[in-house]
Short mmCIF file of C-alpha atoms in Angstrom, two decimals:
data_model
loop_
_atom_site.label_atom_id
_atom_site.label_comp_id
_atom_site.label_asym_id
_atom_site.label_seq_id
_atom_site.Cartn_x
_atom_site.Cartn_y
_atom_site.Cartn_z
CA GLY X 10 -48.72 -2.91 -38.87
CA ALA X 11 -45.67 -0.60 -38.85
CA VAL X 12 -43.05 -3.26 -38.22
CA VAL X 13 -39.35 -2.61 -38.57
CA SER X 14 -36.87 -5.45 -38.56
CA GLN X 15 -33.11 -5.51 -38.14
CA HIS X 16 -30.61 -8.13 -39.12
CA PRO X 17 -28.63 -9.48 -37.48
CA SER X 18 -29.99 -9.17 -33.96
CA TRP X 19 -26.51 -9.66 -32.57
CA VAL X 20 -23.04 -9.98 -34.04
CA ILE X 21 -19.54 -10.54 -32.75
CA CYS X 22 -16.64 -9.49 -34.93
CA LYS X 23 -12.91 -9.07 -34.65
CA SER X 24 -11.16 -5.73 -34.49
CA GLY X 25 -10.45 -4.33 -37.93
CA THR X 26 -13.26 -6.07 -39.73
CA SER X 27 -16.45 -4.50 -41.11
CA VAL X 28 -19.99 -5.32 -40.14
CA LYS X 29 -23.20 -4.57 -42.05
CA ILE X 30 -26.52 -4.13 -40.28
CA GLU X 31 -29.78 -4.13 -42.23
CA CYS X 32 -32.93 -2.23 -41.35
CA ARG X 33 -36.17 -3.05 -43.13
CA SER X 34 -39.66 -1.63 -42.92
CA LEU X 35 -41.81 -4.71 -43.44
CA ASP X 36 -45.28 -3.35 -44.10
CA PHE X 37 -44.81 0.27 -45.04
CA GLN X 38 -42.62 2.47 -47.16
CA ALA X 39 -40.23 4.80 -45.42
CA THR X 40 -38.68 7.76 -47.14
CA THR X 41 -36.63 8.50 -44.06
CA MET X 42 -34.82 6.12 -41.74
CA PHE X 43 -32.72 6.96 -38.72
CA TRP X 44 -29.82 5.22 -37.05
CA TYR X 45 -29.17 5.40 -33.32
CA ARG X 46 -26.53 4.03 -31.01
CA GLN X 47 -27.03 3.18 -27.37
CA PHE X 48 -24.30 2.37 -24.87
CA PRO X 49 -25.12 0.45 -21.66
CA LYS X 50 -27.19 2.44 -19.17
CA GLN X 51 -27.33 5.40 -21.53
CA SER X 52 -30.01 6.89 -23.72
CA LEU X 53 -30.24 6.59 -27.48
CA MET X 54 -27.98 8.84 -29.48
CA LEU X 55 -28.96 9.79 -33.01
CA MET X 56 -26.17 8.98 -35.42
CA ALA X 57 -27.56 9.82 -38.83
CA THR X 58 -30.62 10.43 -40.95
CA SER X 59 -31.00 8.39 -44.10
CA ASN X 60 -33.17 9.36 -47.04
CA GLU X 61 -33.93 7.02 -49.90
CA GLY X 62 -31.80 7.78 -52.91
CA SER X 63 -29.63 10.43 -51.30
CA LYS X 64 -26.64 10.73 -49.03
CA ALA X 65 -27.13 10.33 -45.31
CA THR X 66 -26.90 13.28 -42.96
CA TYR X 67 -24.66 12.61 -39.99
CA GLU X 68 -24.89 14.14 -36.53
CA GLN X 69 -21.98 16.11 -35.23
CA GLY X 70 -19.18 13.89 -34.03
CA VAL X 71 -20.23 10.83 -36.03
CA GLU X 72 -17.62 9.76 -38.57
CA LYS X 73 -19.30 9.30 -41.93
CA ASP X 74 -16.38 7.29 -43.32
CA LYS X 75 -16.59 4.87 -40.45
CA PHE X 76 -20.35 4.45 -40.36
CA LEU X 77 -21.46 4.00 -43.96
CA ILE X 78 -25.16 4.31 -44.55
CA ASN X 79 -26.97 3.24 -47.70
CA HIS X 80 -30.69 3.72 -48.27
CA ALA X 81 -31.25 2.00 -51.58
CA SER X 82 -35.00 1.54 -51.43
CA LEU X 83 -38.07 2.72 -49.55
CA THR X 84 -37.91 -0.33 -47.31
CA LEU X 85 -34.21 -0.92 -46.72
CA SER X 86 -31.37 0.98 -45.13
CA THR X 87 -28.01 -0.47 -44.19
CA LEU X 88 -25.36 0.64 -41.72
CA THR X 89 -21.83 -0.63 -42.21
CA VAL X 90 -19.37 -0.21 -39.37
CA THR X 91 -16.00 -0.19 -41.07
CA SER X 92 -12.73 -1.21 -39.39
CA ALA X 93 -14.57 -1.89 -36.17
CA HIS X 94 -12.86 -1.39 -32.84
CA PRO X 95 -13.90 -2.48 -29.34
CA GLU X 96 -15.19 1.03 -28.60
CA ASP X 97 -17.73 0.57 -31.41
CA SER X 98 -19.37 -2.18 -29.37
CA SER X 99 -22.87 -0.95 -28.77
CA PHE X 100 -26.57 -1.45 -29.40
CA TYR X 101 -27.48 -0.09 -32.83
CA ILE X 102 -31.11 0.73 -33.48
CA CYS X 103 -32.84 1.96 -36.60
CA SER X 104 -36.18 3.63 -37.02
CA ALA X 105 -38.40 4.50 -39.94
CA THR X 106 -41.07 7.08 -40.59
CA PRO X 107 -43.96 5.95 -42.79
CA VAL X 108 -44.43 7.96 -45.95
CA ALA X 109 -48.15 8.07 -45.28
CA SER X 110 -47.99 9.64 -41.83
CA GLY X 111 -44.65 11.36 -41.44
CA ARG X 112 -45.04 11.82 -37.69
CA GLU X 113 -44.32 8.80 -35.56
CA GLN X 114 -41.19 6.74 -35.89
CA TYR X 115 -41.19 2.96 -35.64
CA PHE X 116 -38.11 1.35 -34.25
CA GLY X 117 -36.38 -1.89 -35.02
CA PRO X 118 -35.48 -4.36 -32.26
CA GLY X 119 -31.84 -3.34 -32.34
CA THR X 120 -28.55 -5.05 -33.16
CA ARG X 121 -26.05 -5.83 -30.44
CA LEU X 122 -22.52 -5.43 -31.81
CA THR X 123 -19.54 -6.76 -29.88
CA VAL X 124 -16.07 -6.13 -31.25
CA THR X 125 -13.33 -8.30 -29.79
CA ASP H 19 -29.42 19.90 -25.63
CA ALA H 20 -32.35 18.23 -23.96
CA LYS H 21 -35.56 20.17 -24.28
CA THR H 22 -37.53 18.17 -21.76
CA THR H 23 -37.27 17.40 -18.06
CA GLN H 24 -38.58 14.16 -16.59
CA PRO H 25 -38.21 12.56 -13.16
CA PRO H 26 -35.52 9.87 -13.30
CA SER H 27 -37.73 7.16 -11.86
CA MET H 28 -41.14 6.32 -10.51
CA ASP H 29 -42.94 3.30 -9.17
CA CYS H 30 -46.49 2.33 -9.94
CA ALA H 31 -48.79 -0.35 -8.59
CA GLU H 32 -50.18 -2.85 -11.03
CA GLY H 33 -53.73 -2.02 -12.05
CA ARG H 34 -53.43 1.61 -11.06
CA ALA H 35 -53.08 4.55 -13.40
CA ALA H 36 -49.54 5.76 -13.99
CA ASN H 37 -49.13 9.51 -14.52
CA LEU H 38 -45.80 10.46 -16.04
CA PRO H 39 -44.95 14.17 -16.01
CA CYS H 40 -42.79 16.04 -18.48
CA ASN H 41 -41.72 19.67 -18.51
CA HIS H 42 -40.97 21.38 -21.80
CA SER H 43 -41.01 25.02 -20.86
CA THR H 44 -39.10 26.16 -23.95
CA ILE H 45 -41.38 24.42 -26.44
CA SER H 46 -42.13 26.48 -29.52
CA GLY H 47 -45.41 26.77 -31.38
CA ASN H 48 -44.57 24.27 -34.09
CA GLU H 49 -43.17 21.55 -31.87
CA TYR H 50 -45.01 18.35 -31.11
CA VAL H 51 -44.74 16.37 -27.90
CA TYR H 52 -43.90 12.70 -28.46
CA TRP H 53 -43.79 9.83 -26.01
CA TYR H 54 -41.85 6.65 -26.56
CA ARG H 55 -40.90 3.84 -24.25
CA GLN H 56 -38.08 1.34 -24.25
CA ILE H 57 -38.30 -2.01 -22.58
CA HIS H 58 -34.92 -3.36 -21.58
CA SER H 59 -32.74 -4.42 -24.53
CA GLN H 60 -35.42 -3.66 -27.11
CA GLY H 61 -35.98 -0.86 -29.58
CA PRO H 62 -38.18 2.03 -28.46
CA GLN H 63 -41.91 1.81 -28.99
CA TYR H 64 -44.04 4.74 -30.13
CA ILE H 65 -46.82 5.57 -27.68
CA ILE H 66 -48.50 8.82 -28.61
CA HIS H 67 -47.92 12.38 -29.75
CA GLY H 68 -49.77 15.68 -29.66
CA LEU H 69 -49.53 19.36 -30.46
CA LYS H 70 -52.11 21.27 -28.45
CA ASN H 71 -55.09 19.07 -27.78
CA ASN H 72 -55.25 16.12 -25.47
CA GLU H 73 -54.88 12.82 -27.25
CA THR H 74 -55.91 9.27 -26.49
CA ASN H 75 -55.19 5.98 -28.15
CA GLU H 76 -55.30 2.32 -27.19
CA MET H 77 -52.10 2.61 -25.20
CA ALA H 78 -52.31 5.87 -23.31
CA SER H 79 -53.63 9.39 -22.95
CA LEU H 80 -51.62 12.56 -23.38
CA ILE H 81 -52.63 15.65 -21.47
CA ILE H 82 -50.96 18.90 -22.59
CA THR H 83 -51.36 22.02 -20.49
CA GLU H 84 -52.92 25.06 -22.09
CA ASP H 85 -49.60 26.93 -22.15
CA ARG H 86 -47.97 23.76 -23.58
CA LYS H 87 -45.10 24.00 -21.12
CA SER H 88 -45.76 20.61 -19.63
CA SER H 89 -47.58 17.40 -20.35
CA THR H 90 -48.58 14.17 -18.66
CA LEU H 91 -48.66 10.70 -20.12
CA ILE H 92 -51.31 8.53 -18.52
CA LEU H 93 -51.23 4.76 -18.62
CA PRO H 94 -54.76 4.00 -17.43
CA HIS H 95 -54.22 0.54 -15.98
CA ALA H 96 -50.54 -0.24 -15.56
CA THR H 97 -49.40 -3.82 -16.01
CA LEU H 98 -46.07 -5.44 -15.28
CA ARG H 99 -45.33 -5.29 -18.99
CA ASP H 100 -45.42 -1.51 -18.81
CA THR H 101 -42.13 -1.50 -16.88
CA ALA H 102 -39.82 0.47 -19.15
CA VAL H 103 -37.99 3.73 -19.65
CA TYR H 104 -40.41 6.38 -20.91
CA TYR H 105 -39.12 9.22 -23.04
CA CYS H 106 -40.83 12.56 -23.57
CA ILE H 107 -39.46 14.31 -26.67
CA VAL H 108 -40.33 17.52 -28.44
CA SER H 109 -39.80 17.70 -32.16
CA PRO H 110 -40.69 20.38 -34.71
CA SER H 111 -43.40 19.59 -37.21
CA THR H 112 -41.66 21.60 -39.88
CA ASP H 113 -38.49 19.55 -39.57
CA SER H 114 -38.92 17.16 -42.45
CA TRP H 115 -36.27 14.88 -41.01
CA GLY H 116 -38.34 14.31 -37.86
CA LYS H 117 -35.27 13.98 -35.70
CA LEU H 118 -35.79 12.70 -32.19
CA GLN H 119 -33.31 13.63 -29.49
CA PHE H 120 -33.69 11.26 -26.58
CA GLY H 121 -33.04 12.44 -23.05
CA ALA H 122 -32.58 10.28 -19.99
CA GLY H 123 -36.28 9.46 -19.65
CA THR H 124 -38.17 8.11 -16.65
CA GLN H 125 -37.60 4.56 -15.49
CA VAL H 126 -41.05 3.27 -14.58
CA VAL H 127 -41.29 0.14 -12.50
CA VAL H 128 -44.71 -1.45 -12.14
CA THR H 129 -44.96 -3.64 -9.06
CA PRO H 130 -47.52 -6.35 -8.23
#
């Protein structure tokens, strides 16, 4: 149980285009989902917290107009990287906290974004 | 700011117990200790968490000192598949967002 999926697993896009990444909790409902970014040889950096039915809360330094987050249901959150640039190339990872437990977070497998 | 201190790396022999230390000297009374691990190019995996008491599950044991200023994650019989970066994180129980701030972690390499 407690499986989180992400789609796509990897994507290559051209500079200036937008990319949408989906995060789904497959066997549980998640009121809260989180989005992280990880650059090579670095640790995960929390980007934003997403709550179903409300606006996302962004960490300091993360541009909310560039990284659009939508959490339309208890099992789906999406991250859209708008007007992507090469410096946005990174490993994007989501996580979800089950409504039932509220303690541990379960992470998706990540999405590798390369902007050319 | 990171609230935990972990050694950057450690080696462990396959089949032996791996003891991973973590210092969290500024932990407050309502903060839990969480352990996650990340195998290369994958999303992190939840291992275990605890508040005051020692905890054990199918993956590992968590030993928290009485003053809660440090803890040890124990992998009882390390396998090659346990090679990963292990993160010790403290997070407040009253924080409904459950934010996790990852530090640098400990790179554990299990050798045959």
